[in-house]
Amino acid sequence: MTIFLTGGAGYIGSHVLLCCLEAGHKVVVLDDFSNSSPEAITRVEELTGERVTIWRGDIRDGTLLRQIFDRHHIDAVLHFAGLKAVGESVADPLAYYDVNLGGSVTLVRAMAAAGVFRLVFSSTAAVYGDQVLMPLTETSALAPSSPYGRSKRMVEQVLADLCAADSRWSVAVLRYFNPAGAHSSGRIGEDPRGVPANLIPYAMQVAVGRYPELVIFGDDYPTPDGTGIRDYIHVMDLVQGHLVAMKYLADRTGYHVWNLGTGRGHSVLEVIRGIERVINRPLPWRIAPRRPGDTAQCWADPARAAADLGWRTSRGLDEMLADHWRWQAQNPEGYLS
Ligand code: NAD
Ligand code: UD1
C-alpha cells in the first residue's frame, strides 16, 4: 500500500513510519516540522534502508494536499499532524481549532476529492475529561476539559458525520492514553521542544541532568500513594494498534472508535521507582501542589480493541522506561536540529 502519513516526523508518527516501512508499505510524509526534526525521518531511513517521500508543508494548505494526492496513488491516510499541548491550548485556543479541527477538515476534503476514503485519526483520552468511573470504555461520557481535548472531540464528530453521510468512508478513531518509550534501537524517540509537559519526558531529562529535580504535582489524590495514576502505553504497542486498525478498515466501511491503552494504571511514584531501577540511582524529586486541570486517575478499558482487532499491549512499564531511557541517554539533547 501507499500510505500518507501526516505529522510523520513527530514522536508517534516517526515510530509508525518505521513500522509501515518494515511492513513493506510505501510512505509519503507531510510535516511542517513545527514540533519535530527532519533528522527523525533520516534516522528511520537509516534503520530501514528505505527512502521516504517528504512534503514539507501545512496540513491546512488545501492546494498542497491536492498536489500530494495528484502525485501519489494513496491507499490510506494516517493523520498525526496537530498540536497537542494542553496548557498551550488554554492560552491559544484558536491555534488548536485552526490546526486540529481546520487541518482535519481540509485533509478529509482533499481525500474525498481524490477518492481516498480510508483514514486513521489520532485522538486522545483527553476527550473523556474528568471522569470518576474507571476504566474508561469507548462509551464512557465525553467531557473534554481543554480546547485541545475539545478540538479532538470535534474532529471525531466531523468524521462520524462524514461516515453517516457517505458510505464510502472507512474511519478509525484511536484514543491514545499516555504514550511513552521509544524504539529499542534508541535512534528515534520523543524530543519535546522546550520544557517537557509530560511526566516521563521530564523525568528522563532530570535523569540526564537537564533539570535538577522532578516536581510531583500533588500527593494528596485519593489514590493508594496519593499521586496521580495514568495508563502509560509503550509507543511500539501503540504503533501496532495503528497497523491492525488499518488492516481492519481494508474491507470495512463506517466509523470505528478504539481506546489504545494497557488497561493498567501506574502512579507517579511507581514511575519514579521504575526510572530509578533503569538508571540505577535515585532520581531527585519533591512534592508540589496539584497541577490545575489534572485528574486523580485515568486508565483504559482496552477490551474493544482486543475483541475487534485482536490487539493487546505486550510491553510493560519497565520495558517502556528502559527504552525511553536508551533514547534519552544516547540523545541527551534530542535530535539537535
Ligand atoms: P508530535 O508533536 O511529536 O507530532 C505531531 C507532528 O505534526 C509534528 O511532527 C509536527 O511538526 C507536525 N505538525 C504540527 N502542526 C502541523 C501542521 N499545521 N501542518 C503539518 N504538520 C504539523 O506529537 P505526537 O506525540 O507524535 O502526537 C501525534 C498525534 O497524536 C497528535 O495529533 C496528538 O494530538 C495525538 N496524541 C498524542 C499523545 C501523546 O501523548 N503524545 C496523546 C494522545 C494523542
Ligand atoms: C497530559 C494531558 C492530556 C494528554 C496526555 C498525554 C494535561 C492536563 N493533560 O495528561 O490531555 O492526553 O498528557 O499526552 O496536560 N506529573 C508530575 N510532574 C510532572 C509532570 C506530570 O507529577 O512534571 C504527573 C501529573 O500530575 C499526572 C502524571 O504525572 O498525574 C502524568 O502527567 P502527564 O504525563 O502530563 O499526562 P496527563 O496528565 O495524563
Short mmCIF file of C-alpha atoms and ligand atoms in Angstrom, two decimals:
data_model
loop_
_atom_site.label_atom_id
_atom_site.label_comp_id
_atom_site.label_asym_id
_atom_site.label_seq_id
_atom_site.Cartn_x
_atom_site.Cartn_y
_atom_site.Cartn_z
CA MET A 1 0.00 0.00 0.00
CA THR A 2 0.96 3.62 -0.28
CA ILE A 3 0.25 5.37 3.00
CA PHE A 4 0.02 9.11 3.50
CA LEU A 5 1.34 9.95 6.95
CA THR A 6 0.65 13.47 8.21
CA GLY A 7 2.90 14.52 11.08
CA GLY A 8 5.22 11.64 10.21
CA ALA A 9 8.32 13.30 11.69
CA GLY A 10 6.74 13.58 15.14
CA TYR A 11 7.11 11.29 18.13
CA ILE A 12 4.37 8.79 17.33
CA GLY A 13 4.42 9.38 13.57
CA SER A 14 8.13 8.52 13.25
CA HIS A 15 7.60 5.19 15.03
CA VAL A 16 4.60 4.41 12.82
CA LEU A 17 6.68 5.39 9.78
CA LEU A 18 9.37 2.90 10.75
CA CYS A 19 6.90 0.04 11.15
CA CYS A 20 5.00 0.87 7.94
CA LEU A 21 8.26 0.72 6.00
CA GLU A 22 9.23 -2.52 7.73
CA ALA A 23 5.84 -3.94 6.75
CA GLY A 24 6.67 -3.20 3.11
CA HIS A 25 4.42 -0.17 2.56
CA LYS A 26 5.42 2.91 0.63
CA VAL A 27 5.05 6.04 2.74
CA VAL A 28 4.54 9.69 1.84
CA VAL A 29 5.04 12.08 4.76
CA LEU A 30 3.66 15.59 5.20
CA ASP A 31 5.07 17.64 8.07
CA ASP A 32 5.76 21.31 8.68
CA PHE A 33 8.42 20.38 11.28
CA SER A 34 6.93 22.88 13.71
CA ASN A 35 7.35 20.34 16.51
CA SER A 36 9.81 17.87 15.04
CA SER A 37 13.05 17.45 13.15
CA PRO A 38 13.72 16.05 9.66
CA GLU A 39 16.51 14.11 11.40
CA ALA A 40 13.83 11.73 12.76
CA ILE A 41 12.99 10.70 9.20
CA THR A 42 16.65 10.40 8.22
CA ARG A 43 17.15 8.02 11.12
CA VAL A 44 14.11 5.95 10.14
CA GLU A 45 15.57 5.72 6.64
CA GLU A 46 18.87 4.55 8.15
CA LEU A 47 17.14 1.95 10.32
CA THR A 48 15.03 0.52 7.50
CA GLY A 49 17.21 1.11 4.44
CA GLU A 50 14.10 2.55 2.76
CA ARG A 51 13.51 6.00 1.29
CA VAL A 52 10.62 8.23 2.35
CA THR A 53 8.94 10.86 0.20
CA ILE A 54 8.71 14.02 2.30
CA TRP A 55 6.49 17.02 1.67
CA ARG A 56 7.25 19.99 3.91
CA GLY A 57 4.08 21.98 4.44
CA ASP A 58 0.99 22.74 6.45
CA ILE A 59 -1.95 20.39 6.90
CA ARG A 60 -4.25 23.40 6.40
CA ASP A 61 -2.89 24.02 2.89
CA GLY A 62 -5.61 22.52 0.66
CA THR A 63 -3.72 23.30 -2.55
CA LEU A 64 -0.67 21.42 -1.32
CA LEU A 65 -2.81 18.47 -0.23
CA ARG A 66 -4.44 18.29 -3.67
CA GLN A 67 -0.98 18.28 -5.23
CA ILE A 68 0.11 15.40 -2.99
CA PHE A 69 -2.98 13.32 -3.78
CA ASP A 70 -2.49 14.06 -7.51
CA ARG A 71 1.14 12.99 -7.42
CA HIS A 72 0.78 9.77 -5.39
CA HIS A 73 -1.70 6.93 -5.54
CA ILE A 74 -2.63 6.94 -1.85
CA ASP A 75 -4.46 3.94 -0.36
CA ALA A 76 -4.85 5.10 3.24
CA VAL A 77 -4.15 8.13 5.41
CA LEU A 78 -2.78 8.12 8.95
CA HIS A 79 -3.38 11.57 10.41
CA PHE A 80 -1.00 12.60 13.23
CA ALA A 81 -0.30 16.24 12.33
CA GLY A 82 -1.60 18.55 15.01
CA LEU A 83 -0.94 20.46 18.18
CA LYS A 84 -1.01 18.57 21.47
CA ALA A 85 -0.04 20.77 24.44
CA VAL A 86 -2.99 21.09 26.80
CA GLY A 87 -1.73 24.21 28.61
CA GLU A 88 -0.91 25.98 25.35
CA SER A 89 -4.40 25.17 24.06
CA VAL A 90 -5.93 27.03 27.00
CA ALA A 91 -3.79 30.10 26.24
CA ASP A 92 -4.23 29.95 22.45
CA PRO A 93 -7.43 28.04 21.68
CA LEU A 94 -7.76 29.37 18.13
CA ALA A 95 -4.48 27.78 17.09
CA TYR A 96 -5.84 24.42 18.27
CA TYR A 97 -9.19 24.75 16.50
CA ASP A 98 -7.41 26.02 13.40
CA VAL A 99 -4.74 23.31 13.13
CA ASN A 100 -6.51 20.32 14.69
CA LEU A 101 -10.05 20.91 13.50
CA GLY A 102 -9.42 23.08 10.42
CA GLY A 103 -6.47 20.94 9.32
CA SER A 104 -8.52 17.75 9.61
CA VAL A 105 -11.42 19.22 7.62
CA THR A 106 -9.00 20.34 4.90
CA LEU A 107 -7.47 16.87 4.86
CA VAL A 108 -10.75 14.92 4.52
CA ARG A 109 -11.94 17.32 1.84
CA ALA A 110 -8.77 16.66 -0.19
CA MET A 111 -9.13 12.92 0.44
CA ALA A 112 -12.72 12.88 -0.85
CA ALA A 113 -11.72 14.89 -3.93
CA ALA A 114 -9.03 12.30 -4.65
CA GLY A 115 -11.33 9.35 -3.98
CA VAL A 116 -9.41 8.21 -0.87
CA PHE A 117 -11.75 7.22 1.96
CA ARG A 118 -9.63 5.24 4.42
CA LEU A 119 -8.43 7.23 7.44
CA VAL A 120 -6.89 6.50 10.84
CA PHE A 121 -7.13 9.50 13.17
CA SER A 122 -5.03 10.20 16.29
CA SER A 123 -7.44 11.06 19.06
CA THR A 124 -6.80 11.12 22.78
CA ALA A 125 -8.08 10.04 26.17
CA ALA A 126 -8.42 13.79 26.80
CA VAL A 127 -11.84 13.55 25.05
CA TYR A 128 -13.16 11.84 28.22
CA GLY A 129 -12.16 14.70 30.52
CA ASP A 130 -12.52 14.35 34.25
CA GLN A 131 -14.34 11.07 34.94
CA VAL A 132 -14.93 9.24 38.19
CA LEU A 133 -15.66 5.77 36.85
CA MET A 134 -12.63 3.77 35.72
CA PRO A 135 -11.71 2.12 33.45
CA LEU A 136 -12.80 4.28 30.55
CA THR A 137 -14.65 2.50 27.78
CA GLU A 138 -15.42 3.95 24.36
CA THR A 139 -18.97 4.55 25.59
CA SER A 140 -17.93 6.48 28.72
CA ALA A 141 -19.21 10.06 28.86
CA LEU A 142 -17.23 12.57 26.81
CA ALA A 143 -16.44 15.83 28.57
CA PRO A 144 -13.11 17.18 27.35
CA SER A 145 -11.84 19.83 29.72
CA SER A 146 -9.46 21.77 27.45
CA PRO A 147 -9.55 23.31 23.98
CA TYR A 148 -7.08 20.57 22.95
CA GLY A 149 -9.46 17.81 24.02
CA ARG A 150 -12.44 19.63 22.52
CA SER A 151 -10.66 20.13 19.19
CA LYS A 152 -10.03 16.36 19.02
CA ARG A 153 -13.62 15.58 20.01
CA MET A 154 -14.88 17.93 17.30
CA VAL A 155 -12.79 16.11 14.68
CA GLU A 156 -14.29 12.82 15.89
CA GLN A 157 -17.76 14.29 15.36
CA VAL A 158 -16.89 15.57 11.88
CA LEU A 159 -15.62 12.10 10.94
CA ALA A 160 -18.72 10.37 12.35
CA ASP A 161 -20.97 12.75 10.39
CA LEU A 162 -18.95 12.13 7.25
CA CYS A 163 -19.31 8.35 7.62
CA ALA A 164 -23.05 8.75 8.17
CA ALA A 165 -23.41 10.92 5.07
CA ASP A 166 -21.25 8.88 2.68
CA SER A 167 -20.91 5.11 2.97
CA ARG A 168 -17.58 5.05 1.14
CA TRP A 169 -15.75 6.37 4.22
CA SER A 170 -13.81 3.97 6.39
CA VAL A 171 -12.54 5.68 9.53
CA ALA A 172 -10.74 4.54 12.68
CA VAL A 173 -10.51 6.92 15.61
CA LEU A 174 -7.80 5.83 18.05
CA ARG A 175 -7.95 7.31 21.53
CA TYR A 176 -4.42 7.11 22.93
CA PHE A 177 -3.83 7.04 26.66
CA ASN A 178 -0.30 8.07 27.77
CA PRO A 179 2.29 7.08 25.16
CA ALA A 180 5.89 6.69 26.33
CA GLY A 181 9.00 4.72 25.45
CA ALA A 182 10.91 4.56 22.19
CA HIS A 183 12.09 2.18 19.51
CA SER A 184 14.53 -0.33 21.02
CA SER A 185 17.38 0.97 18.82
CA GLY A 186 17.43 4.23 20.81
CA ARG A 187 17.74 6.07 17.47
CA ILE A 188 14.25 7.63 17.48
CA GLY A 189 12.19 8.86 20.41
CA GLU A 190 10.26 11.71 21.95
CA ASP A 191 12.04 15.05 21.60
CA PRO A 192 9.76 17.69 23.10
CA ARG A 193 10.52 21.32 22.25
CA GLY A 194 11.15 23.42 25.36
CA VAL A 195 10.28 22.23 28.85
CA PRO A 196 8.51 18.85 28.66
CA ALA A 197 4.94 19.00 30.00
CA ASN A 198 4.57 15.24 30.48
CA LEU A 199 5.88 13.13 33.33
CA ILE A 200 8.16 10.60 31.63
CA PRO A 201 9.95 13.01 29.25
CA TYR A 202 10.50 15.46 32.12
CA ALA A 203 11.77 12.77 34.49
CA MET A 204 14.13 11.43 31.81
CA GLN A 205 15.56 14.92 31.28
CA VAL A 206 16.13 15.16 35.04
CA ALA A 207 17.96 11.83 34.78
CA VAL A 208 20.32 13.21 32.08
CA GLY A 209 20.90 16.36 34.14
CA ARG A 210 18.97 18.91 32.10
CA TYR A 211 16.77 19.72 35.13
CA PRO A 212 17.75 19.44 38.79
CA GLU A 213 14.65 17.62 40.06
CA LEU A 214 11.25 16.25 39.17
CA VAL A 215 8.31 18.09 40.68
CA ILE A 216 5.46 15.78 41.65
CA PHE A 217 2.18 17.60 41.13
CA GLY A 218 0.26 16.60 44.26
CA ASP A 219 0.48 13.72 46.73
CA ASP A 220 -2.99 14.18 48.16
CA TYR A 221 -5.08 12.49 45.47
CA PRO A 222 -7.49 9.73 46.54
CA THR A 223 -5.14 7.06 45.16
CA PRO A 224 -3.19 4.41 47.14
CA ASP A 225 0.02 6.52 47.36
CA GLY A 226 -1.62 9.93 46.86
CA THR A 227 -0.06 10.61 43.44
CA GLY A 228 -1.84 10.64 40.07
CA ILE A 229 -2.44 7.38 38.20
CA ARG A 230 -2.21 7.09 34.39
CA ASP A 231 -2.26 4.37 31.76
CA TYR A 232 1.22 4.53 30.17
CA ILE A 233 1.42 2.70 26.87
CA HIS A 234 4.61 1.77 25.01
CA VAL A 235 4.79 3.67 21.73
CA MET A 236 5.59 0.42 19.87
CA ASP A 237 2.38 -1.18 21.19
CA LEU A 238 0.55 1.96 20.05
CA VAL A 239 2.11 1.60 16.59
CA GLN A 240 0.83 -1.98 16.34
CA GLY A 241 -2.65 -0.64 17.12
CA HIS A 242 -2.43 1.54 14.00
CA LEU A 243 -1.32 -1.31 11.80
CA VAL A 244 -4.15 -3.59 12.90
CA ALA A 245 -6.71 -0.77 12.67
CA MET A 246 -5.59 -0.07 9.11
CA LYS A 247 -5.97 -3.75 8.27
CA TYR A 248 -9.44 -3.81 9.84
CA LEU A 249 -10.51 -0.90 7.63
CA ALA A 250 -9.29 -2.63 4.47
CA ASP A 251 -12.56 -4.47 3.95
CA ARG A 252 -14.97 -2.42 6.06
CA THR A 253 -16.55 0.98 5.86
CA GLY A 254 -18.04 3.15 8.61
CA TYR A 255 -16.85 4.88 11.75
CA HIS A 256 -14.94 2.92 14.40
CA VAL A 257 -13.52 4.07 17.74
CA TRP A 258 -10.98 2.26 19.89
CA ASN A 259 -9.17 3.04 23.12
CA LEU A 260 -5.46 2.30 22.91
CA GLY A 261 -4.26 1.77 26.46
CA THR A 262 -2.96 -1.11 28.56
CA GLY A 263 -5.87 -1.29 30.99
CA ARG A 264 -3.47 -0.75 33.88
CA GLY A 265 -2.60 2.43 35.74
CA HIS A 266 0.66 3.44 37.42
CA SER A 267 1.15 6.22 39.95
CA VAL A 268 3.79 8.94 39.64
CA LEU A 269 5.76 7.31 42.47
CA GLU A 270 5.64 3.93 40.71
CA VAL A 271 7.02 5.58 37.56
CA ILE A 272 9.80 7.22 39.57
CA ARG A 273 10.73 3.89 41.17
CA GLY A 274 10.74 2.31 37.70
CA ILE A 275 13.08 5.01 36.37
CA GLU A 276 15.37 4.56 39.36
CA ARG A 277 15.62 0.84 38.56
CA VAL A 278 16.55 1.65 34.97
CA ILE A 279 19.12 4.36 35.71
CA ASN A 280 20.36 2.52 38.78
CA ARG A 281 20.44 5.57 41.06
CA PRO A 282 17.95 7.82 42.88
CA LEU A 283 16.02 10.42 40.87
CA PRO A 284 15.73 13.75 42.71
CA TRP A 285 12.12 14.80 43.28
CA ARG A 286 9.97 16.96 45.51
CA ILE A 287 6.26 17.32 46.13
CA ALA A 288 4.42 20.45 44.99
CA PRO A 289 0.71 21.34 44.83
CA ARG A 290 -1.58 19.73 42.25
CA ARG A 291 -1.35 20.93 38.63
CA PRO A 292 -4.55 22.77 37.69
CA GLY A 293 -6.80 20.66 35.47
CA ASP A 294 -5.21 17.32 36.47
CA THR A 295 -7.35 14.36 37.41
CA ALA A 296 -6.58 11.76 40.06
CA GLN A 297 -6.67 8.75 37.78
CA CYS A 298 -7.25 7.67 34.23
CA TRP A 299 -6.93 4.28 32.62
CA ALA A 300 -8.42 2.49 29.66
CA ASP A 301 -10.61 -0.49 29.16
CA PRO A 302 -8.93 -1.83 26.00
CA ALA A 303 -11.42 -4.73 25.60
CA ARG A 304 -12.99 -3.41 22.41
CA ALA A 305 -9.65 -3.21 20.60
CA ALA A 306 -8.85 -6.72 21.83
CA ALA A 307 -12.18 -8.09 20.58
CA ASP A 308 -12.33 -6.28 17.23
CA LEU A 309 -8.67 -6.05 16.31
CA GLY A 310 -7.03 -8.82 18.33
CA TRP A 311 -4.77 -6.05 19.66
CA ARG A 312 -3.18 -6.26 23.10
CA THR A 313 -0.21 -4.46 24.58
CA SER A 314 2.79 -6.67 25.25
CA ARG A 315 5.26 -4.28 26.84
CA GLY A 316 5.14 -3.27 30.50
CA LEU A 317 6.27 -0.17 32.37
CA ASP A 318 9.86 -1.39 32.92
CA GLU A 319 10.44 -2.06 29.20
CA MET A 320 8.85 1.30 28.34
CA LEU A 321 11.14 3.15 30.76
CA ALA A 322 14.25 1.20 29.68
CA ASP A 323 13.56 2.02 26.01
CA HIS A 324 12.79 5.66 26.77
CA TRP A 325 15.99 5.90 28.77
CA ARG A 326 18.12 4.33 25.99
CA TRP A 327 16.85 7.03 23.60
CA GLN A 328 17.34 9.82 26.14
CA ALA A 329 20.80 8.68 27.28
CA GLN A 330 22.03 8.33 23.68
CA ASN A 331 20.44 11.64 22.67
CA PRO A 332 20.52 13.85 25.79
CA GLU A 333 19.69 16.96 23.75
CA GLY A 334 17.29 15.18 21.38
CA TYR A 335 17.83 15.37 17.62
CA LEU A 336 19.91 18.56 17.90
CA SER A 337 18.25 20.03 14.79
P1 NAD B 1 4.28 15.50 17.80
O1 NAD B 1 4.13 16.93 18.05
O2 NAD B 1 5.58 14.84 18.08
O3 NAD B 1 3.90 15.17 16.27
C1 NAD B 1 2.99 15.96 15.53
C2 NAD B 1 3.64 16.28 14.21
O4 NAD B 1 2.77 17.13 13.45
C3 NAD B 1 4.96 17.05 14.36
O5 NAD B 1 5.95 16.45 13.54
C4 NAD B 1 4.63 18.46 13.92
O6 NAD B 1 5.74 19.12 13.33
C5 NAD B 1 3.52 18.20 12.92
N1 NAD B 1 2.61 19.34 12.73
C6 NAD B 1 2.08 20.15 13.69
N2 NAD B 1 1.30 21.08 13.13
C7 NAD B 1 1.32 20.86 11.79
C8 NAD B 1 0.71 21.50 10.69
N3 NAD B 1 -0.06 22.58 10.84
N4 NAD B 1 0.94 21.01 9.45
C9 NAD B 1 1.77 19.93 9.26
N5 NAD B 1 2.38 19.30 10.29
C10 NAD B 1 2.15 19.75 11.54
O7 NAD B 1 3.11 14.74 18.58
P2 NAD B 1 2.87 13.19 18.82
O8 NAD B 1 3.07 12.93 20.25
O9 NAD B 1 3.61 12.38 17.84
O10 NAD B 1 1.33 13.12 18.55
C11 NAD B 1 0.80 12.75 17.29
C12 NAD B 1 -0.72 12.86 17.34
O11 NAD B 1 -1.20 12.05 18.39
C13 NAD B 1 -1.21 14.28 17.62
O12 NAD B 1 -2.35 14.52 16.81
C14 NAD B 1 -1.60 14.23 19.08
O13 NAD B 1 -2.64 15.12 19.39
C15 NAD B 1 -2.04 12.79 19.25
N6 NAD B 1 -1.87 12.33 20.63
C16 NAD B 1 -0.65 12.36 21.23
C17 NAD B 1 -0.50 11.95 22.55
C18 NAD B 1 0.84 11.99 23.23
O14 NAD B 1 0.88 11.94 24.45
N7 NAD B 1 1.96 12.05 22.53
C19 NAD B 1 -1.62 11.51 23.26
C20 NAD B 1 -2.85 11.47 22.63
C21 NAD B 1 -2.97 11.88 21.31
C1 UD1 B 2 -1.48 15.04 29.65
C2 UD1 B 2 -2.57 15.90 29.07
C3 UD1 B 2 -3.56 15.03 28.34
C4 UD1 B 2 -2.86 14.18 27.28
C5 UD1 B 2 -1.78 13.36 27.99
C6 UD1 B 2 -0.98 12.51 27.03
C7 UD1 B 2 -2.70 17.74 30.72
C8 UD1 B 2 -3.55 18.42 31.72
N1 UD1 B 2 -3.22 16.63 30.16
O1 UD1 B 2 -2.11 14.27 30.58
O2 UD1 B 2 -4.53 15.79 27.70
O3 UD1 B 2 -3.79 13.31 26.65
O4 UD1 B 2 -0.88 14.23 28.65
O5 UD1 B 2 -0.23 13.34 26.19
O6 UD1 B 2 -1.63 18.19 30.39
N2 UD1 B 2 3.22 14.86 36.63
C9 UD1 B 2 4.06 15.25 37.64
N3 UD1 B 2 5.13 16.05 37.34
C10 UD1 B 2 5.40 16.44 36.06
C11 UD1 B 2 4.54 16.03 35.02
C12 UD1 B 2 3.45 15.24 35.34
O7 UD1 B 2 3.85 14.91 38.80
O8 UD1 B 2 6.40 17.18 35.85
C13 UD1 B 2 2.09 13.97 36.97
C14 UD1 B 2 0.73 14.51 36.60
O9 UD1 B 2 0.17 15.24 37.63
C15 UD1 B 2 -0.05 13.21 36.30
C16 UD1 B 2 1.01 12.27 35.74
O10 UD1 B 2 2.26 12.80 36.19
O11 UD1 B 2 -0.54 12.66 37.48
C17 UD1 B 2 1.04 12.22 34.24
O12 UD1 B 2 1.13 13.52 33.71
P1 UD1 B 2 1.30 13.80 32.14
O13 UD1 B 2 2.42 12.99 31.61
O14 UD1 B 2 1.34 15.27 31.95
O15 UD1 B 2 0.00 13.17 31.48
P2 UD1 B 2 -1.56 13.50 31.77
O16 UD1 B 2 -1.73 14.30 32.97
O17 UD1 B 2 -2.28 12.20 31.70
#
